[in-house]
JSON list of C-alpha atoms in Angstrom, two decimals:
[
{"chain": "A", "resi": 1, "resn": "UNK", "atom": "CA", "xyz": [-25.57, -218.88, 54.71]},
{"chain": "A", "resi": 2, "resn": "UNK", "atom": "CA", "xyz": [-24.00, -215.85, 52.92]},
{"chain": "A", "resi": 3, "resn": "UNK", "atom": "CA", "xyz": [-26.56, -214.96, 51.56]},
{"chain": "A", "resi": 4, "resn": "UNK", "atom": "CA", "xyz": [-27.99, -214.50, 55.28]},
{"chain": "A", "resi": 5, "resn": "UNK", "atom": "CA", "xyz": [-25.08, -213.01, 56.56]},
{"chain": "A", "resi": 6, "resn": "UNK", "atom": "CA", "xyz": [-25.42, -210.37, 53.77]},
{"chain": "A", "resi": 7, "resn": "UNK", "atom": "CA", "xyz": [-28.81, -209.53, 54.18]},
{"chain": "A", "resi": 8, "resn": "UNK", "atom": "CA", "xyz": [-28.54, -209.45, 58.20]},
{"chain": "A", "resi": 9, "resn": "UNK", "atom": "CA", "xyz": [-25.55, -206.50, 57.83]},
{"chain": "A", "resi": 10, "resn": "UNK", "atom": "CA", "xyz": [-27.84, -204.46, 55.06]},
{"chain": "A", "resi": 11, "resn": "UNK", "atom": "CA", "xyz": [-30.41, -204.82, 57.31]},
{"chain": "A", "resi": 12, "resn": "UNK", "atom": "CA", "xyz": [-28.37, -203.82, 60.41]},
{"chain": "A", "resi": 13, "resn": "UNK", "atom": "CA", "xyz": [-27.04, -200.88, 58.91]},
{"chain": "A", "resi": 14, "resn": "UNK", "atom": "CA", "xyz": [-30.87, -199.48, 57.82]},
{"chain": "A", "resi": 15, "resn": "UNK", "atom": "CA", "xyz": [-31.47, -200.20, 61.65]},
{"chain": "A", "resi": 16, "resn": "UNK", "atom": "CA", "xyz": [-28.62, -197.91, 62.49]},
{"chain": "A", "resi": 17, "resn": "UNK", "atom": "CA", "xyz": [-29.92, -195.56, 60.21]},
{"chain": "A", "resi": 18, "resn": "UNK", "atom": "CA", "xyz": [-33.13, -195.45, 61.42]},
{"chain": "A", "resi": 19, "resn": "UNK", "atom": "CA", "xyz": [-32.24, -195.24, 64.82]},
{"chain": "A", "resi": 20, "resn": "UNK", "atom": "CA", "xyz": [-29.94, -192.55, 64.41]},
{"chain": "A", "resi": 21, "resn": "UNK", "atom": "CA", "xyz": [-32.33, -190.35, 61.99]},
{"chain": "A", "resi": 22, "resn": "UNK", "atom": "CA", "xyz": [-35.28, -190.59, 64.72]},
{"chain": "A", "resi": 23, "resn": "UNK", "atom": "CA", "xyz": [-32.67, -190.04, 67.69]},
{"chain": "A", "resi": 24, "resn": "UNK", "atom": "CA", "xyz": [-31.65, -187.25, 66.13]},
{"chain": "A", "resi": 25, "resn": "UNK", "atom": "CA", "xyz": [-34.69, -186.00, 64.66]},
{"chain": "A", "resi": 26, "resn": "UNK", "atom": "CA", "xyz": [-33.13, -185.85, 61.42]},
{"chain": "A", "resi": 27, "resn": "UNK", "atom": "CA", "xyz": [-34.75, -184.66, 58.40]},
{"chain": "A", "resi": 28, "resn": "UNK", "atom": "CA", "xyz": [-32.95, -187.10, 56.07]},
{"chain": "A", "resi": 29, "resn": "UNK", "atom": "CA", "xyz": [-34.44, -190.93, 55.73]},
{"chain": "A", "resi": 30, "resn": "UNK", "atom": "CA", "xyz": [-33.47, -193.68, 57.93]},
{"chain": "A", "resi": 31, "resn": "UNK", "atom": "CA", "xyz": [-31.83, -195.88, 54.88]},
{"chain": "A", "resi": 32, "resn": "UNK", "atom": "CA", "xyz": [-30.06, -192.97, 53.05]},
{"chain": "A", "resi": 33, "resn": "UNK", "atom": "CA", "xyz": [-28.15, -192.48, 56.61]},
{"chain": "A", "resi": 34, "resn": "UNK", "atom": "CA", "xyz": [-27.80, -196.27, 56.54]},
{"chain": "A", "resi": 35, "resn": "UNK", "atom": "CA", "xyz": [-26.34, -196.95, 53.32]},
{"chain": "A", "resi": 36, "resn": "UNK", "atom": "CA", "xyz": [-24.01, -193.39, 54.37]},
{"chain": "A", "resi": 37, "resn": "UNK", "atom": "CA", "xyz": [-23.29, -195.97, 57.33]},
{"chain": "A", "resi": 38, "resn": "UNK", "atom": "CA", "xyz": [-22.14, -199.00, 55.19]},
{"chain": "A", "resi": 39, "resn": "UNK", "atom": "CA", "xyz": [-20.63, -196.42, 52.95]},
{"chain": "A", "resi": 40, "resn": "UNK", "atom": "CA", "xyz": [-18.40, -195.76, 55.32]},
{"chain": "A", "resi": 41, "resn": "UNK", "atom": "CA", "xyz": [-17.64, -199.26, 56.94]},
{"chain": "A", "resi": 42, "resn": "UNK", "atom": "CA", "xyz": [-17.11, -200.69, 53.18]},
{"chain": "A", "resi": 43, "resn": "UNK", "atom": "CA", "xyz": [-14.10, -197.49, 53.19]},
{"chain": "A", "resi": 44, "resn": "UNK", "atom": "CA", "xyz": [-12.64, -198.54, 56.50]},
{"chain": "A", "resi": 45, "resn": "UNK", "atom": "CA", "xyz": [-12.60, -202.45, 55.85]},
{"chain": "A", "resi": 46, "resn": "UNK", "atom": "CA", "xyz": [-11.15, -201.99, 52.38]},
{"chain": "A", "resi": 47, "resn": "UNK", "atom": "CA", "xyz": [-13.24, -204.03, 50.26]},
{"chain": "A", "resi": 48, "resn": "UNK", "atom": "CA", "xyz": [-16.96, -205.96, 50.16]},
{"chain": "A", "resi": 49, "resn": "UNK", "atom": "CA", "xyz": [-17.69, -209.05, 51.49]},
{"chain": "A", "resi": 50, "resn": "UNK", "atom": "CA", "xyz": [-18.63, -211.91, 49.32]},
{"chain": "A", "resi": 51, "resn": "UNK", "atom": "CA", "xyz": [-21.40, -212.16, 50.83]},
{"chain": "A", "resi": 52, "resn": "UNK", "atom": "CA", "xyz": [-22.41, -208.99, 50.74]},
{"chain": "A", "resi": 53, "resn": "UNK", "atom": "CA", "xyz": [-21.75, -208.29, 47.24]},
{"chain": "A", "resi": 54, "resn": "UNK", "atom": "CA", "xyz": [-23.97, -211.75, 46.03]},
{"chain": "A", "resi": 55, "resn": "UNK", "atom": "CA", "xyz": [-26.76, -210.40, 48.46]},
{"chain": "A", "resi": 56, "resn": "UNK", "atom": "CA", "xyz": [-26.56, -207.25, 46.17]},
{"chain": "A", "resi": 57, "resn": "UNK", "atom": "CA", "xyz": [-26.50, -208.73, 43.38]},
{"chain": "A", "resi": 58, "resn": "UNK", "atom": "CA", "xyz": [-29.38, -210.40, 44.04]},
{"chain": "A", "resi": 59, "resn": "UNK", "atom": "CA", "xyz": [-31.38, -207.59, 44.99]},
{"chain": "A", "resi": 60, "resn": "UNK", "atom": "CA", "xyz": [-30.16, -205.91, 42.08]},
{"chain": "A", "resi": 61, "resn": "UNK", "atom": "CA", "xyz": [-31.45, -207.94, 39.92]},
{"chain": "A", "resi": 62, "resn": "UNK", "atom": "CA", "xyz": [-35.26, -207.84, 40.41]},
{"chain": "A", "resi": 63, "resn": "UNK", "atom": "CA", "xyz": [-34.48, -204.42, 41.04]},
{"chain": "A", "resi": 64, "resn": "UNK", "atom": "CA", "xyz": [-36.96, -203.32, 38.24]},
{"chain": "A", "resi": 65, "resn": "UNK", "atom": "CA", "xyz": [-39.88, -204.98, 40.40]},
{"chain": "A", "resi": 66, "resn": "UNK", "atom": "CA", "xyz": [-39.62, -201.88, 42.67]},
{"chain": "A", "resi": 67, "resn": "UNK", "atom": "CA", "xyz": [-40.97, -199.57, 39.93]},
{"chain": "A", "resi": 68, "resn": "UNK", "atom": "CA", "xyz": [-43.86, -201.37, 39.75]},
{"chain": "A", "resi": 69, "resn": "UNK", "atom": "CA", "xyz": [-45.69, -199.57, 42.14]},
{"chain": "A", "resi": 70, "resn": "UNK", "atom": "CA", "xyz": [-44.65, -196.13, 41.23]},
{"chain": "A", "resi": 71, "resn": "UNK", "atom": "CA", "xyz": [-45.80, -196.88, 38.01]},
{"chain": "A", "resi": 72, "resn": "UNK", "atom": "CA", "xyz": [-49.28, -198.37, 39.23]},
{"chain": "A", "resi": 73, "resn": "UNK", "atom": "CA", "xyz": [-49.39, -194.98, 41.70]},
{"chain": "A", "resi": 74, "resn": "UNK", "atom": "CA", "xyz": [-48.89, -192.56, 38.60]},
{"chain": "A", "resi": 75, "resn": "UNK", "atom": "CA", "xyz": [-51.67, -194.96, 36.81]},
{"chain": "A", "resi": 76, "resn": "UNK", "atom": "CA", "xyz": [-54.48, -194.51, 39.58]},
{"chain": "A", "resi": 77, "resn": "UNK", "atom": "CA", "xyz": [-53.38, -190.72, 40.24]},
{"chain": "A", "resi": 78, "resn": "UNK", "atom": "CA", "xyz": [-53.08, -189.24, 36.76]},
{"chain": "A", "resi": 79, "resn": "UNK", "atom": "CA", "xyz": [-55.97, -186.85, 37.57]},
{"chain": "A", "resi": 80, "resn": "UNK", "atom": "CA", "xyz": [-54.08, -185.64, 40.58]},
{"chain": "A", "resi": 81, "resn": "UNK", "atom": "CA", "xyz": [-50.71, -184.88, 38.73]},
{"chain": "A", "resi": 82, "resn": "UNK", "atom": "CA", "xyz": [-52.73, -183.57, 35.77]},
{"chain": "A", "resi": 83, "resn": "UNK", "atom": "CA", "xyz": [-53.89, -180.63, 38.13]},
{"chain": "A", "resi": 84, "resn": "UNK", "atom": "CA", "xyz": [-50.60, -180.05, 39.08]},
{"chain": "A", "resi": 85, "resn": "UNK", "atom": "CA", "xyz": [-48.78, -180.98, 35.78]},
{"chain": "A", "resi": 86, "resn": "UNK", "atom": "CA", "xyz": [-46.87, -177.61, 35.60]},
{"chain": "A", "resi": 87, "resn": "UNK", "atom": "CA", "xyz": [-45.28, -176.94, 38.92]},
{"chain": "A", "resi": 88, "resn": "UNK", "atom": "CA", "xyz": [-44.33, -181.24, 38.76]},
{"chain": "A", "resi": 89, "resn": "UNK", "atom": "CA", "xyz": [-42.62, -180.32, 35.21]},
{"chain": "A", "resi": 90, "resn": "UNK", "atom": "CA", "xyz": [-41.37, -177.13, 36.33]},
{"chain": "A", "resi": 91, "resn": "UNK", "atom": "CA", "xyz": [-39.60, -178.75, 39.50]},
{"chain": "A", "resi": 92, "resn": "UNK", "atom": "CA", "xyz": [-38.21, -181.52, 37.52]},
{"chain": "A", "resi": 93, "resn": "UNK", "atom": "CA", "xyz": [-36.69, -179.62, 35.48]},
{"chain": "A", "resi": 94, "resn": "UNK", "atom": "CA", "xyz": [-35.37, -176.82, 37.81]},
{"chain": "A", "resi": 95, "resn": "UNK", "atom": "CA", "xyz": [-34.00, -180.20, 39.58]},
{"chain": "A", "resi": 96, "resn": "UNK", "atom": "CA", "xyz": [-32.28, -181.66, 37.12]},
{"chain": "A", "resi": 97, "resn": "UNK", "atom": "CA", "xyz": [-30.58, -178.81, 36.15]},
{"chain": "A", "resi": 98, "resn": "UNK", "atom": "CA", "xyz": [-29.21, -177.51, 39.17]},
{"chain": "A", "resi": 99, "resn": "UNK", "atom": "CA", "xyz": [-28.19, -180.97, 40.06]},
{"chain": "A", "resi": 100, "resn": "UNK", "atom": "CA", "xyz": [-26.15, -181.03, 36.64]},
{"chain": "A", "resi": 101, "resn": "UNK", "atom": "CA", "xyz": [-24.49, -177.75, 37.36]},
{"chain": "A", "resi": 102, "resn": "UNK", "atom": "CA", "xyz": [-23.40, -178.76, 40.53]},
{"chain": "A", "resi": 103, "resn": "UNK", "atom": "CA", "xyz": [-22.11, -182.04, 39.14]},
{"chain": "A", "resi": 104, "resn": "UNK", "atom": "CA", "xyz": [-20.08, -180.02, 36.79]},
{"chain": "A", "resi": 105, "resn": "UNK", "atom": "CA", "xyz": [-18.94, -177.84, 39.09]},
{"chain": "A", "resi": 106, "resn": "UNK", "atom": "CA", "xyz": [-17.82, -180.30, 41.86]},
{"chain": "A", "resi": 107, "resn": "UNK", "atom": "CA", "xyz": [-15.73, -182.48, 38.67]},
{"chain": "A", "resi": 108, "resn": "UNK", "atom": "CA", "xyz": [-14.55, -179.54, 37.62]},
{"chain": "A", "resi": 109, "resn": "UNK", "atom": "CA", "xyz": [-13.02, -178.45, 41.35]},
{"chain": "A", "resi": 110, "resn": "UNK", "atom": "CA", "xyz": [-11.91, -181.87, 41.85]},
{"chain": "A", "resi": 111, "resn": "UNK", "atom": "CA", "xyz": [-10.39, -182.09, 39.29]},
{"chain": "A", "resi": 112, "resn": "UNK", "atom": "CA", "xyz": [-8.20, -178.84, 39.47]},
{"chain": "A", "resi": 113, "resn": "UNK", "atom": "CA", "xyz": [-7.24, -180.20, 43.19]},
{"chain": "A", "resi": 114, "resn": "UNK", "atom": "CA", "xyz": [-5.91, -183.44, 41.37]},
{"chain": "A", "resi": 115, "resn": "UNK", "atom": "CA", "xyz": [-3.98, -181.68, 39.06]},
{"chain": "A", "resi": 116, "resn": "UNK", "atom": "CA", "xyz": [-5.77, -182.03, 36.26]},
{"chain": "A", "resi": 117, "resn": "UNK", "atom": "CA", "xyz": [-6.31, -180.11, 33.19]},
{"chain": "A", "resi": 118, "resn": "UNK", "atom": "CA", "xyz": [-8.83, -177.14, 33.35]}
]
């Protein structure tokens, strides 16, 4: 049964999500506004349910199952990304880079506001 009850609130809060991305014609996906959703009902109740956290866990653990079609997709399409290879590479690493400066620069605010060492 927790295992149920776990699964029914994940699967309430994508609902949510997905209602409130296509009510709002948002251009953000319906789970990333749900999990912002449980994100934020986890904060106001203080702590995760045990049955919530052994529905995650279970999850999490054949989470490596979900690469398995990205991996099949980048099998049958190689020709496609080898056409593209260099604006795919040149994105990726564009992407990762901004992403780690503002990492960086976000830690290194916060942690100035906290007092911290510079």
């Amino acid at each position: 049964m927790p295992l149920i009850m776990g699964m029914s609130v994940l699967l309430s809060c994508q609902f949510l999500g997905e209602l409130v991305a296509r009510g709002l014609i948002l251009p953000v996906p319906g789970p990333v506004i749900g999990m912002v959703i449980l994100l934020v009902g986890l904060m106001i109740r203080g702590k995760v349910p045990d049955s919530l956290r052994m529905t995650g866990e279970g999850l999490l653990r054949y989470l490596t199952l979900l690469f398995v079609p990205a991996g099949v997709g980048l099998m049958v399409h190689v020709e496609l990304i080898g056409l593209d290879l260099w604006p795919i590479l040149v994105t990726l690493v564009v992407s990762t880079a901004v992403t780690l400066g503002v990492t960086g620069w976000l830690l290194e605010r916060l942690n100035r506001r906290q007092g911290g060492r510079p």
